[in-house]
Amino acid sequence: MHQRPLGNSPLSIAPLAFGGNVFGWSADEKRSFELLDAFVDAGGNLIDTADVYPAWVPGNRGGESETIIGKWLKRSGRRDRVVISTKVAKWAEQPGLSPVNIRQAVDGSLQRLQVDCIDLYQAHEDDASVPMEETLGAFARLIEAGKVRVIGASNFSADRFADALAMSQRHGLPRYESLQPEYNLVSRAGYEQALEPLIRRENIGVISYYALASGFLSGKYRSAADLAKSSARGGAVKKFLNPHGLQVLAALDAVAAAHHATPAQVALAWLIARPGLTAPIVSATSVEQLRELLGATELQLDGNEIARLDLASA
């Protein structure tokens, strides 16, 4: 898989990232190992997780995903073939972006991941209660200590992200080299109107989440009756079952038929082709499903197909 540079950082990543939110939730340890093996065997390298994943599961407390990844790294011996990304700020046990919390949280993540250094450490959400210079200073100390290589941010507004970049430049602090926003064919405006011009101007890497809109863009959900297929996803995709969403699915169907591909592959290929976007994040709970999604990296959409999808999803 051809790799792409992540912002101005020394990291390079394949054009599809694996979302570790499923580890310890819909994928147990054995299945998680199988998925990680298949992902790396196919040429993938960015594994995205967070300290909070998946604390929402009854009986979990958070940290389960990092723990599973750490066990896989130790068993597989593939540390040098992957880029490990995790996040801080959203876990109720270690919330926010204060220097004290960042210092404590990173040590916990390092221990669970069983690594000496985290490749990409991200602020999982903004924390306006902490002066931005203090947060960036804390990240700088982690880089100086060799605990983190590169920093990024997720769920920041364009204004706050721009402020962070300006703060880094003004005070000689490391900058956020990546941004992790929600972005897909049925949720475009929030990213394209304010964030996209900024990241392209500043050469920021983009690792987008909800790439398939909670599964809606797979084409599995086309009516109210289809929502019952998944108790976990049904509620999340209901909002897309409208004329606009169905119009997008129709365009995906047409382009997919021309390539003997699936709607999910086309939806991901559209993201991969977007200028400035480094890699969408996908999750899978079976190796078969993962292989289907990985097929998107080999799918080349032409200009007319991209325009057709752009128009249908506008």
PDB file of C-alpha atoms in Angstrom:
ATOM      1  CA  MET A   1       0.000   0.000   0.000  1.00  0.00           C
ATOM      2  CA  HIS A   2       1.372   3.417  -0.949  1.00  0.00           C
ATOM      3  CA  GLN A   3       1.944   5.511   2.159  1.00  0.00           C
ATOM      4  CA  ARG A   4       1.231   9.187   2.638  1.00  0.00           C
ATOM      5  CA  PRO A   5       3.039  11.711   4.849  1.00  0.00           C
ATOM      6  CA  LEU A   6       1.106  12.849   7.914  1.00  0.00           C
ATOM      7  CA  GLY A   7       1.286  16.643   7.884  1.00  0.00           C
ATOM      8  CA  ASN A   8       4.857  17.868   8.275  1.00  0.00           C
ATOM      9  CA  SER A   9       5.696  15.018  10.653  1.00  0.00           C
ATOM     10  CA  PRO A  10       8.111  12.133  10.016  1.00  0.00           C
ATOM     11  CA  LEU A  11       5.180   9.686  10.077  1.00  0.00           C
ATOM     12  CA  SER A  12       3.873   8.056   6.904  1.00  0.00           C
ATOM     13  CA  ILE A  13       0.652   6.076   6.862  1.00  0.00           C
ATOM     14  CA  ALA A  14      -1.309   3.885   4.485  1.00  0.00           C
ATOM     15  CA  PRO A  15      -4.502   5.467   3.060  1.00  0.00           C
ATOM     16  CA  LEU A  16      -6.788   3.478   5.363  1.00  0.00           C
ATOM     17  CA  ALA A  17      -6.508   3.391   9.166  1.00  0.00           C
ATOM     18  CA  PHE A  18      -7.933   0.787  11.536  1.00  0.00           C
ATOM     19  CA  GLY A  19     -10.191   2.012  14.334  1.00  0.00           C
ATOM     20  CA  GLY A  20      -9.511   0.169  17.578  1.00  0.00           C
ATOM     21  CA  ASN A  21     -12.777   1.194  19.248  1.00  0.00           C
ATOM     22  CA  VAL A  22     -14.112  -2.324  18.538  1.00  0.00           C
ATOM     23  CA  PHE A  23     -11.364  -4.062  20.525  1.00  0.00           C
ATOM     24  CA  GLY A  24     -12.849  -5.263  23.811  1.00  0.00           C
ATOM     25  CA  TRP A  25     -16.340  -4.435  22.563  1.00  0.00           C
ATOM     26  CA  SER A  26     -17.620  -6.139  19.409  1.00  0.00           C
ATOM     27  CA  ALA A  27     -14.295  -7.931  18.874  1.00  0.00           C
ATOM     28  CA  ASP A  28     -12.851 -10.042  21.680  1.00  0.00           C
ATOM     29  CA  GLU A  29      -9.105 -10.494  22.152  1.00  0.00           C
ATOM     30  CA  LYS A  30      -8.784 -13.450  19.761  1.00  0.00           C
ATOM     31  CA  ARG A  31     -10.771 -11.736  17.007  1.00  0.00           C
ATOM     32  CA  SER A  32      -8.881  -8.485  17.576  1.00  0.00           C
ATOM     33  CA  PHE A  33      -5.565 -10.282  17.036  1.00  0.00           C
ATOM     34  CA  GLU A  34      -6.909 -11.787  13.788  1.00  0.00           C
ATOM     35  CA  LEU A  35      -8.054  -8.376  12.571  1.00  0.00           C
ATOM     36  CA  LEU A  36      -4.752  -6.704  13.403  1.00  0.00           C
ATOM     37  CA  ASP A  37      -2.785  -9.456  11.665  1.00  0.00           C
ATOM     38  CA  ALA A  38      -4.953  -9.178   8.541  1.00  0.00           C
ATOM     39  CA  PHE A  39      -4.699  -5.383   8.516  1.00  0.00           C
ATOM     40  CA  VAL A  40      -0.894  -5.366   8.683  1.00  0.00           C
ATOM     41  CA  ASP A  41      -0.589  -8.274   6.226  1.00  0.00           C
ATOM     42  CA  ALA A  42      -2.553  -6.165   3.715  1.00  0.00           C
ATOM     43  CA  GLY A  43      -0.169  -3.223   4.110  1.00  0.00           C
ATOM     44  CA  GLY A  44      -2.067  -1.145   6.664  1.00  0.00           C
ATOM     45  CA  ASN A  45      -0.100   0.472   9.458  1.00  0.00           C
ATOM     46  CA  LEU A  46      -2.036   3.130  11.441  1.00  0.00           C
ATOM     47  CA  ILE A  47      -3.897   1.681  14.424  1.00  0.00           C
ATOM     48  CA  ASP A  48      -6.098   4.296  16.073  1.00  0.00           C
ATOM     49  CA  THR A  49      -7.354   3.956  19.635  1.00  0.00           C
ATOM     50  CA  ALA A  50      -7.943   6.020  22.807  1.00  0.00           C
ATOM     51  CA  ASP A  51      -7.566   5.545  26.543  1.00  0.00           C
ATOM     52  CA  VAL A  52     -11.359   5.677  26.900  1.00  0.00           C
ATOM     53  CA  TYR A  53     -12.074   2.841  24.422  1.00  0.00           C
ATOM     54  CA  PRO A  54     -14.447   1.097  25.051  1.00  0.00           C
ATOM     55  CA  ALA A  55     -15.584   2.331  28.475  1.00  0.00           C
ATOM     56  CA  TRP A  56     -19.204   2.454  27.252  1.00  0.00           C
ATOM     57  CA  VAL A  57     -19.483  -1.344  27.303  1.00  0.00           C
ATOM     58  CA  PRO A  58     -21.112  -2.734  30.467  1.00  0.00           C
ATOM     59  CA  GLY A  59     -18.406  -4.257  32.649  1.00  0.00           C
ATOM     60  CA  ASN A  60     -15.599  -2.231  31.037  1.00  0.00           C
ATOM     61  CA  ARG A  61     -13.829   0.719  32.636  1.00  0.00           C
ATOM     62  CA  GLY A  62     -11.752   1.993  29.680  1.00  0.00           C
ATOM     63  CA  GLY A  63      -8.283   1.036  28.518  1.00  0.00           C
ATOM     64  CA  GLU A  64      -9.382  -2.351  27.168  1.00  0.00           C
ATOM     65  CA  SER A  65      -8.577  -1.470  23.550  1.00  0.00           C
ATOM     66  CA  GLU A  66      -5.063  -0.271  24.372  1.00  0.00           C
ATOM     67  CA  THR A  67      -4.488  -3.398  26.459  1.00  0.00           C
ATOM     68  CA  ILE A  68      -5.471  -5.703  23.597  1.00  0.00           C
ATOM     69  CA  ILE A  69      -3.257  -3.802  21.151  1.00  0.00           C
ATOM     70  CA  GLY A  70      -0.382  -4.045  23.626  1.00  0.00           C
ATOM     71  CA  LYS A  71      -0.780  -7.805  23.932  1.00  0.00           C
ATOM     72  CA  TRP A  72      -0.908  -8.124  20.143  1.00  0.00           C
ATOM     73  CA  LEU A  73       2.246  -6.039  19.741  1.00  0.00           C
ATOM     74  CA  LYS A  74       4.094  -8.232  22.218  1.00  0.00           C
ATOM     75  CA  ARG A  75       2.862 -11.460  20.605  1.00  0.00           C
ATOM     76  CA  SER A  76       3.283 -10.431  16.981  1.00  0.00           C
ATOM     77  CA  GLY A  77       6.631  -8.667  17.142  1.00  0.00           C
ATOM     78  CA  ARG A  78       5.315  -6.143  14.615  1.00  0.00           C
ATOM     79  CA  ARG A  79       5.934  -2.918  16.492  1.00  0.00           C
ATOM     80  CA  ASP A  80       8.213  -1.606  13.754  1.00  0.00           C
ATOM     81  CA  ARG A  81       5.512  -2.136  11.104  1.00  0.00           C
ATOM     82  CA  VAL A  82       2.764  -0.077  12.709  1.00  0.00           C
ATOM     83  CA  VAL A  83       2.000   3.494  13.698  1.00  0.00           C
ATOM     84  CA  ILE A  84       0.288   3.551  17.089  1.00  0.00           C
ATOM     85  CA  SER A  85      -2.121   6.420  17.731  1.00  0.00           C
ATOM     86  CA  THR A  86      -4.008   6.980  20.955  1.00  0.00           C
ATOM     87  CA  LYS A  87      -5.812   9.875  22.621  1.00  0.00           C
ATOM     88  CA  VAL A  88      -6.303  11.695  25.896  1.00  0.00           C
ATOM     89  CA  ALA A  89      -9.082  13.910  27.346  1.00  0.00           C
ATOM     90  CA  LYS A  90     -12.390  12.014  27.082  1.00  0.00           C
ATOM     91  CA  TRP A  91     -11.942   9.291  29.695  1.00  0.00           C
ATOM     92  CA  ALA A  92     -13.918  10.066  32.851  1.00  0.00           C
ATOM     93  CA  GLU A  93     -11.086   8.609  34.937  1.00  0.00           C
ATOM     94  CA  GLN A  94      -8.530  10.981  33.374  1.00  0.00           C
ATOM     95  CA  PRO A  95     -10.426  13.839  31.740  1.00  0.00           C
ATOM     96  CA  GLY A  96      -9.235  17.006  30.083  1.00  0.00           C
ATOM     97  CA  LEU A  97      -5.983  18.481  28.810  1.00  0.00           C
ATOM     98  CA  SER A  98      -4.315  19.808  31.942  1.00  0.00           C
ATOM     99  CA  PRO A  99      -0.553  19.155  32.109  1.00  0.00           C
ATOM    100  CA  VAL A 100      -1.027  16.933  35.170  1.00  0.00           C
ATOM    101  CA  ASN A 101      -3.643  14.801  33.452  1.00  0.00           C
ATOM    102  CA  ILE A 102      -1.663  14.517  30.214  1.00  0.00           C
ATOM    103  CA  ARG A 103       1.424  13.397  32.149  1.00  0.00           C
ATOM    104  CA  GLN A 104      -0.516  10.749  34.075  1.00  0.00           C
ATOM    105  CA  ALA A 105      -2.603   9.612  31.113  1.00  0.00           C
ATOM    106  CA  VAL A 106       0.324   9.042  28.775  1.00  0.00           C
ATOM    107  CA  ASP A 107       2.065   6.808  31.293  1.00  0.00           C
ATOM    108  CA  GLY A 108      -1.080   4.697  31.591  1.00  0.00           C
ATOM    109  CA  SER A 109      -1.386   4.399  27.821  1.00  0.00           C
ATOM    110  CA  LEU A 110       2.288   3.473  27.432  1.00  0.00           C
ATOM    111  CA  GLN A 111       1.889   0.749  30.048  1.00  0.00           C
ATOM    112  CA  ARG A 112      -1.258  -0.717  28.471  1.00  0.00           C
ATOM    113  CA  LEU A 113       0.172  -0.546  24.954  1.00  0.00           C
ATOM    114  CA  GLN A 114       3.473  -2.059  26.166  1.00  0.00           C
ATOM    115  CA  VAL A 115       5.491   0.455  24.145  1.00  0.00           C
ATOM    116  CA  ASP A 116       8.198   2.965  25.023  1.00  0.00           C
ATOM    117  CA  CYS A 117       6.862   5.648  22.713  1.00  0.00           C
ATOM    118  CA  ILE A 118       3.476   6.543  21.194  1.00  0.00           C
ATOM    119  CA  ASP A 119       3.784   7.534  17.545  1.00  0.00           C
ATOM    120  CA  LEU A 120       0.771   9.867  17.441  1.00  0.00           C
ATOM    121  CA  TYR A 121      -0.747  11.216  20.653  1.00  0.00           C
ATOM    122  CA  GLN A 122      -3.960  13.154  20.146  1.00  0.00           C
ATOM    123  CA  ALA A 123      -6.064  15.531  22.179  1.00  0.00           C
ATOM    124  CA  HIS A 124      -9.374  13.670  21.935  1.00  0.00           C
ATOM    125  CA  GLU A 125     -11.373  16.871  22.342  1.00  0.00           C
ATOM    126  CA  ASP A 126     -10.754  20.516  23.081  1.00  0.00           C
ATOM    127  CA  ASP A 127     -10.506  21.674  26.704  1.00  0.00           C
ATOM    128  CA  ALA A 128     -11.112  25.409  26.926  1.00  0.00           C
ATOM    129  CA  SER A 129     -10.669  25.322  30.714  1.00  0.00           C
ATOM    130  CA  VAL A 130      -6.896  24.907  30.277  1.00  0.00           C
ATOM    131  CA  PRO A 131      -4.726  27.595  28.661  1.00  0.00           C
ATOM    132  CA  MET A 132      -3.681  26.286  25.261  1.00  0.00           C
ATOM    133  CA  GLU A 133      -0.036  27.113  25.914  1.00  0.00           C
ATOM    134  CA  GLU A 134      -0.060  24.847  28.993  1.00  0.00           C
ATOM    135  CA  THR A 135      -1.509  21.919  27.035  1.00  0.00           C
ATOM    136  CA  LEU A 136       0.979  22.316  24.184  1.00  0.00           C
ATOM    137  CA  GLY A 137       3.790  22.718  26.689  1.00  0.00           C
ATOM    138  CA  ALA A 138       2.828  19.431  28.323  1.00  0.00           C
ATOM    139  CA  PHE A 139       2.866  17.704  24.941  1.00  0.00           C
ATOM    140  CA  ALA A 140       6.273  19.273  24.212  1.00  0.00           C
ATOM    141  CA  ARG A 141       7.697  17.759  27.392  1.00  0.00           C
ATOM    142  CA  LEU A 142       6.399  14.316  26.378  1.00  0.00           C
ATOM    143  CA  ILE A 143       8.169  14.641  23.022  1.00  0.00           C
ATOM    144  CA  GLU A 144      11.371  15.783  24.736  1.00  0.00           C
ATOM    145  CA  ALA A 145      11.139  12.793  27.086  1.00  0.00           C
ATOM    146  CA  GLY A 146      10.788  10.399  24.145  1.00  0.00           C
ATOM    147  CA  LYS A 147       7.322   9.241  25.193  1.00  0.00           C
ATOM    148  CA  VAL A 148       5.561  10.694  22.144  1.00  0.00           C
ATOM    149  CA  ARG A 149       6.749  11.333  18.570  1.00  0.00           C
ATOM    150  CA  VAL A 150       3.982  13.489  17.075  1.00  0.00           C
ATOM    151  CA  ILE A 151       0.835  15.185  18.414  1.00  0.00           C
ATOM    152  CA  GLY A 152      -2.585  15.622  16.850  1.00  0.00           C
ATOM    153  CA  ALA A 153      -6.088  16.757  17.739  1.00  0.00           C
ATOM    154  CA  SER A 154      -9.628  15.479  17.347  1.00  0.00           C
ATOM    155  CA  ASN A 155     -13.007  17.226  17.549  1.00  0.00           C
ATOM    156  CA  PHE A 156     -11.576  20.762  17.486  1.00  0.00           C
ATOM    157  CA  SER A 157     -13.403  23.660  15.856  1.00  0.00           C
ATOM    158  CA  ALA A 158     -11.584  25.433  13.030  1.00  0.00           C
ATOM    159  CA  ASP A 159     -11.083  28.551  15.147  1.00  0.00           C
ATOM    160  CA  ARG A 160      -9.602  26.682  18.081  1.00  0.00           C
ATOM    161  CA  PHE A 161      -7.404  24.541  15.851  1.00  0.00           C
ATOM    162  CA  ALA A 162      -6.110  27.650  14.095  1.00  0.00           C
ATOM    163  CA  ASP A 163      -5.418  29.229  17.496  1.00  0.00           C
ATOM    164  CA  ALA A 164      -3.424  26.157  18.517  1.00  0.00           C
ATOM    165  CA  LEU A 165      -1.319  26.297  15.353  1.00  0.00           C
ATOM    166  CA  ALA A 166      -0.640  30.000  15.906  1.00  0.00           C
ATOM    167  CA  MET A 167       0.282  29.353  19.543  1.00  0.00           C
ATOM    168  CA  SER A 168       2.753  26.650  18.521  1.00  0.00           C
ATOM    169  CA  GLN A 169       4.429  28.924  16.006  1.00  0.00           C
ATOM    170  CA  ARG A 170       4.518  31.917  18.332  1.00  0.00           C
ATOM    171  CA  HIS A 171       6.073  30.051  21.263  1.00  0.00           C
ATOM    172  CA  GLY A 172       8.204  27.499  19.430  1.00  0.00           C
ATOM    173  CA  LEU A 173       6.051  24.595  20.618  1.00  0.00           C
ATOM    174  CA  PRO A 174       5.276  21.395  18.686  1.00  0.00           C
ATOM    175  CA  ARG A 175       2.166  21.766  16.566  1.00  0.00           C
ATOM    176  CA  TYR A 176      -0.746  19.438  16.008  1.00  0.00           C
ATOM    177  CA  GLU A 177       0.277  17.607  12.819  1.00  0.00           C
ATOM    178  CA  SER A 178      -3.039  15.831  12.386  1.00  0.00           C
ATOM    179  CA  LEU A 179      -6.725  16.483  12.797  1.00  0.00           C
ATOM    180  CA  GLN A 180      -9.366  13.814  13.329  1.00  0.00           C
ATOM    181  CA  PRO A 181     -12.806  15.133  12.266  1.00  0.00           C
ATOM    182  CA  GLU A 182     -16.087  13.451  11.402  1.00  0.00           C
ATOM    183  CA  TYR A 183     -16.324  13.320   7.605  1.00  0.00           C
ATOM    184  CA  ASN A 184     -18.143  11.172   5.081  1.00  0.00           C
ATOM    185  CA  LEU A 185     -20.438  11.430   2.060  1.00  0.00           C
ATOM    186  CA  VAL A 186     -23.512  12.301   4.143  1.00  0.00           C
ATOM    187  CA  SER A 187     -21.738  14.544   6.672  1.00  0.00           C
ATOM    188  CA  ARG A 188     -19.679  16.959   4.606  1.00  0.00           C
ATOM    189  CA  ALA A 189     -20.436  20.542   5.549  1.00  0.00           C
ATOM    190  CA  GLY A 190     -18.875  20.624   9.019  1.00  0.00           C
ATOM    191  CA  TYR A 191     -15.481  19.637   7.657  1.00  0.00           C
ATOM    192  CA  GLU A 192     -15.466  21.196   4.206  1.00  0.00           C
ATOM    193  CA  GLN A 193     -16.673  24.696   5.086  1.00  0.00           C
ATOM    194  CA  ALA A 194     -14.212  25.633   7.821  1.00  0.00           C
ATOM    195  CA  LEU A 195     -11.715  22.882   8.558  1.00  0.00           C
ATOM    196  CA  GLU A 196     -10.682  21.801   5.068  1.00  0.00           C
ATOM    197  CA  PRO A 197      -9.368  25.198   3.893  1.00  0.00           C
ATOM    198  CA  LEU A 198      -7.334  25.457   7.106  1.00  0.00           C
ATOM    199  CA  ILE A 199      -5.777  22.023   6.970  1.00  0.00           C
ATOM    200  CA  ARG A 200      -4.867  22.353   3.303  1.00  0.00           C
ATOM    201  CA  ARG A 201      -3.283  25.753   3.848  1.00  0.00           C
ATOM    202  CA  GLU A 202      -1.291  24.525   6.858  1.00  0.00           C
ATOM    203  CA  ASN A 203      -0.509  21.025   5.487  1.00  0.00           C
ATOM    204  CA  ILE A 204      -2.181  19.151   8.338  1.00  0.00           C
ATOM    205  CA  GLY A 205      -2.773  15.412   8.080  1.00  0.00           C
ATOM    206  CA  VAL A 206      -6.435  14.369   8.272  1.00  0.00           C
ATOM    207  CA  ILE A 207      -7.574  11.041   9.734  1.00  0.00           C
ATOM    208  CA  SER A 208     -11.358  11.155   9.452  1.00  0.00           C
ATOM    209  CA  TYR A 209     -13.769   9.096  11.539  1.00  0.00           C
ATOM    210  CA  TYR A 210     -17.308   7.811  10.867  1.00  0.00           C
ATOM    211  CA  ALA A 211     -16.081   7.191   7.322  1.00  0.00           C
ATOM    212  CA  LEU A 212     -19.138   5.031   6.567  1.00  0.00           C
ATOM    213  CA  ALA A 213     -21.606   7.056   8.652  1.00  0.00           C
ATOM    214  CA  SER A 214     -22.074   4.292  11.247  1.00  0.00           C
ATOM    215  CA  GLY A 215     -22.584   1.762   8.446  1.00  0.00           C
ATOM    216  CA  PHE A 216     -25.204   3.687   6.474  1.00  0.00           C
ATOM    217  CA  LEU A 217     -22.889   4.064   3.473  1.00  0.00           C
ATOM    218  CA  SER A 218     -22.438   0.300   3.301  1.00  0.00           C
ATOM    219  CA  GLY A 219     -25.937   0.200   1.811  1.00  0.00           C
ATOM    220  CA  LYS A 220     -27.232  -2.211   4.439  1.00  0.00           C
ATOM    221  CA  TYR A 221     -29.805   0.253   5.759  1.00  0.00           C
ATOM    222  CA  ARG A 222     -32.302   1.485   3.161  1.00  0.00           C
ATOM    223  CA  SER A 223     -35.607   1.424   5.054  1.00  0.00           C
ATOM    224  CA  ALA A 224     -36.972   1.620   8.581  1.00  0.00           C
ATOM    225  CA  ALA A 225     -37.224  -2.179   8.587  1.00  0.00           C
ATOM    226  CA  ASP A 226     -33.486  -2.446   7.949  1.00  0.00           C
ATOM    227  CA  LEU A 227     -32.702  -0.591  11.171  1.00  0.00           C
ATOM    228  CA  ALA A 228     -33.600  -3.710  13.130  1.00  0.00           C
ATOM    229  CA  LYS A 229     -30.609  -5.481  11.585  1.00  0.00           C
ATOM    230  CA  SER A 230     -28.348  -3.902  14.194  1.00  0.00           C
ATOM    231  CA  SER A 231     -29.428  -2.790  17.643  1.00  0.00           C
ATOM    232  CA  ALA A 232     -26.092  -0.986  18.039  1.00  0.00           C
ATOM    233  CA  ARG A 233     -26.167   0.938  14.756  1.00  0.00           C
ATOM    234  CA  GLY A 234     -29.866   1.261  13.969  1.00  0.00           C
ATOM    235  CA  GLY A 235     -30.352   4.425  15.997  1.00  0.00           C
ATOM    236  CA  ALA A 236     -27.207   6.039  14.606  1.00  0.00           C
ATOM    237  CA  VAL A 237     -28.174   5.574  10.954  1.00  0.00           C
ATOM    238  CA  LYS A 238     -31.860   6.482  11.265  1.00  0.00           C
ATOM    239  CA  LYS A 239     -31.093  10.172  10.710  1.00  0.00           C
ATOM    240  CA  PHE A 240     -29.668   9.386   7.257  1.00  0.00           C
ATOM    241  CA  LEU A 241     -32.810   7.619   6.031  1.00  0.00           C
ATOM    242  CA  ASN A 242     -34.163  10.585   4.113  1.00  0.00           C
ATOM    243  CA  PRO A 243     -34.241  11.665   0.451  1.00  0.00           C
ATOM    244  CA  HIS A 244     -30.699  13.047   0.634  1.00  0.00           C
ATOM    245  CA  GLY A 245     -29.281   9.861   2.148  1.00  0.00           C
ATOM    246  CA  LEU A 246     -31.083   7.628  -0.333  1.00  0.00           C
ATOM    247  CA  GLN A 247     -29.823   9.823  -3.180  1.00  0.00           C
ATOM    248  CA  VAL A 248     -26.261   9.243  -1.991  1.00  0.00           C
ATOM    249  CA  LEU A 249     -26.842   5.487  -1.824  1.00  0.00           C
ATOM    250  CA  ALA A 250     -28.197   5.507  -5.390  1.00  0.00           C
ATOM    251  CA  ALA A 251     -25.027   7.232  -6.613  1.00  0.00           C
ATOM    252  CA  LEU A 252     -22.857   4.791  -4.664  1.00  0.00           C
ATOM    253  CA  ASP A 253     -24.764   1.868  -6.198  1.00  0.00           C
ATOM    254  CA  ALA A 254     -24.188   3.174  -9.724  1.00  0.00           C
ATOM    255  CA  VAL A 255     -20.457   3.766  -9.272  1.00  0.00           C
ATOM    256  CA  ALA A 256     -20.022   0.462  -7.429  1.00  0.00           C
ATOM    257  CA  ALA A 257     -21.723  -1.457 -10.254  1.00  0.00           C
ATOM    258  CA  ALA A 258     -19.317   0.043 -12.786  1.00  0.00           C
ATOM    259  CA  HIS A 259     -16.346  -1.207 -10.759  1.00  0.00           C
ATOM    260  CA  HIS A 260     -17.838  -4.516  -9.534  1.00  0.00           C
ATOM    261  CA  ALA A 261     -17.271  -3.066  -6.077  1.00  0.00           C
ATOM    262  CA  THR A 262     -19.427  -2.498  -2.991  1.00  0.00           C
ATOM    263  CA  PRO A 263     -20.973   0.810  -1.861  1.00  0.00           C
ATOM    264  CA  ALA A 264     -18.692   0.828   1.186  1.00  0.00           C
ATOM    265  CA  GLN A 265     -15.602   0.517  -1.001  1.00  0.00           C
ATOM    266  CA  VAL A 266     -16.748   3.397  -3.186  1.00  0.00           C
ATOM    267  CA  ALA A 267     -17.565   5.607  -0.187  1.00  0.00           C
ATOM    268  CA  LEU A 268     -14.075   5.003   1.195  1.00  0.00           C
ATOM    269  CA  ALA A 269     -12.405   5.473  -2.197  1.00  0.00           C
ATOM    270  CA  TRP A 270     -14.123   8.880  -2.452  1.00  0.00           C
ATOM    271  CA  LEU A 271     -12.591   9.859   0.891  1.00  0.00           C
ATOM    272  CA  ILE A 272      -9.158   8.507  -0.036  1.00  0.00           C
ATOM    273  CA  ALA A 273      -9.247  10.596  -3.230  1.00  0.00           C
ATOM    274  CA  ARG A 274     -10.158  13.814  -1.380  1.00  0.00           C
ATOM    275  CA  PRO A 275      -7.261  16.310  -1.563  1.00  0.00           C
ATOM    276  CA  GLY A 276      -5.773  16.880   1.878  1.00  0.00           C
ATOM    277  CA  LEU A 277      -7.290  13.782   3.453  1.00  0.00           C
ATOM    278  CA  THR A 278      -4.605  11.359   4.602  1.00  0.00           C
ATOM    279  CA  ALA A 279      -6.616   8.312   5.674  1.00  0.00           C
ATOM    280  CA  PRO A 280     -10.180   7.567   6.745  1.00  0.00           C
ATOM    281  CA  ILE A 281     -10.588   5.308   9.773  1.00  0.00           C
ATOM    282  CA  VAL A 282     -12.549   2.082   9.430  1.00  0.00           C
ATOM    283  CA  SER A 283     -13.543  -0.555  11.944  1.00  0.00           C
ATOM    284  CA  ALA A 284     -14.432  -4.175  11.292  1.00  0.00           C
ATOM    285  CA  THR A 285     -15.505  -7.118  13.404  1.00  0.00           C
ATOM    286  CA  SER A 286     -14.575  -9.900  10.976  1.00  0.00           C
ATOM    287  CA  VAL A 287     -11.585 -10.507   8.726  1.00  0.00           C
ATOM    288  CA  GLU A 288     -13.937 -10.889   5.766  1.00  0.00           C
ATOM    289  CA  GLN A 289     -15.445  -7.459   6.422  1.00  0.00           C
ATOM    290  CA  LEU A 290     -11.990  -5.917   6.857  1.00  0.00           C
ATOM    291  CA  ARG A 291     -10.779  -7.338   3.548  1.00  0.00           C
ATOM    292  CA  GLU A 292     -13.785  -5.837   1.785  1.00  0.00           C
ATOM    293  CA  LEU A 293     -12.996  -2.411   3.235  1.00  0.00           C
ATOM    294  CA  LEU A 294      -9.314  -2.706   2.369  1.00  0.00           C
ATOM    295  CA  GLY A 295     -10.367  -3.191  -1.243  1.00  0.00           C
ATOM    296  CA  ALA A 296     -11.133   0.541  -1.309  1.00  0.00           C
ATOM    297  CA  THR A 297      -7.403   1.284  -1.436  1.00  0.00           C
ATOM    298  CA  GLU A 298      -7.212  -0.377  -4.868  1.00  0.00           C
ATOM    299  CA  LEU A 299     -10.284   1.370  -6.285  1.00  0.00           C
ATOM    300  CA  GLN A 300      -9.525   4.323  -8.557  1.00  0.00           C
ATOM    301  CA  LEU A 301     -12.474   6.647  -9.177  1.00  0.00           C
ATOM    302  CA  ASP A 302     -12.343   8.860 -12.240  1.00  0.00           C
ATOM    303  CA  GLY A 303     -13.239  12.542 -12.291  1.00  0.00           C
ATOM    304  CA  ASN A 304     -16.775  11.947 -13.534  1.00  0.00           C
ATOM    305  CA  GLU A 305     -17.469   9.418 -10.785  1.00  0.00           C
ATOM    306  CA  ILE A 306     -16.160  11.742  -8.091  1.00  0.00           C
ATOM    307  CA  ALA A 307     -18.274  14.572  -9.537  1.00  0.00           C
ATOM    308  CA  ARG A 308     -21.340  12.323  -9.509  1.00  0.00           C
ATOM    309  CA  LEU A 309     -20.810  11.505  -5.836  1.00  0.00           C
ATOM    310  CA  ASP A 310     -20.090  15.146  -5.039  1.00  0.00           C
ATOM    311  CA  LEU A 311     -23.339  16.237  -6.641  1.00  0.00           C
ATOM    312  CA  ALA A 312     -25.476  13.541  -5.017  1.00  0.00           C
ATOM    313  CA  SER A 313     -24.074  14.298  -1.563  1.00  0.00           C
ATOM    314  CA  ALA A 314     -23.989  18.103  -1.802  1.00  0.00           C
TER     315      ALA A 314
END
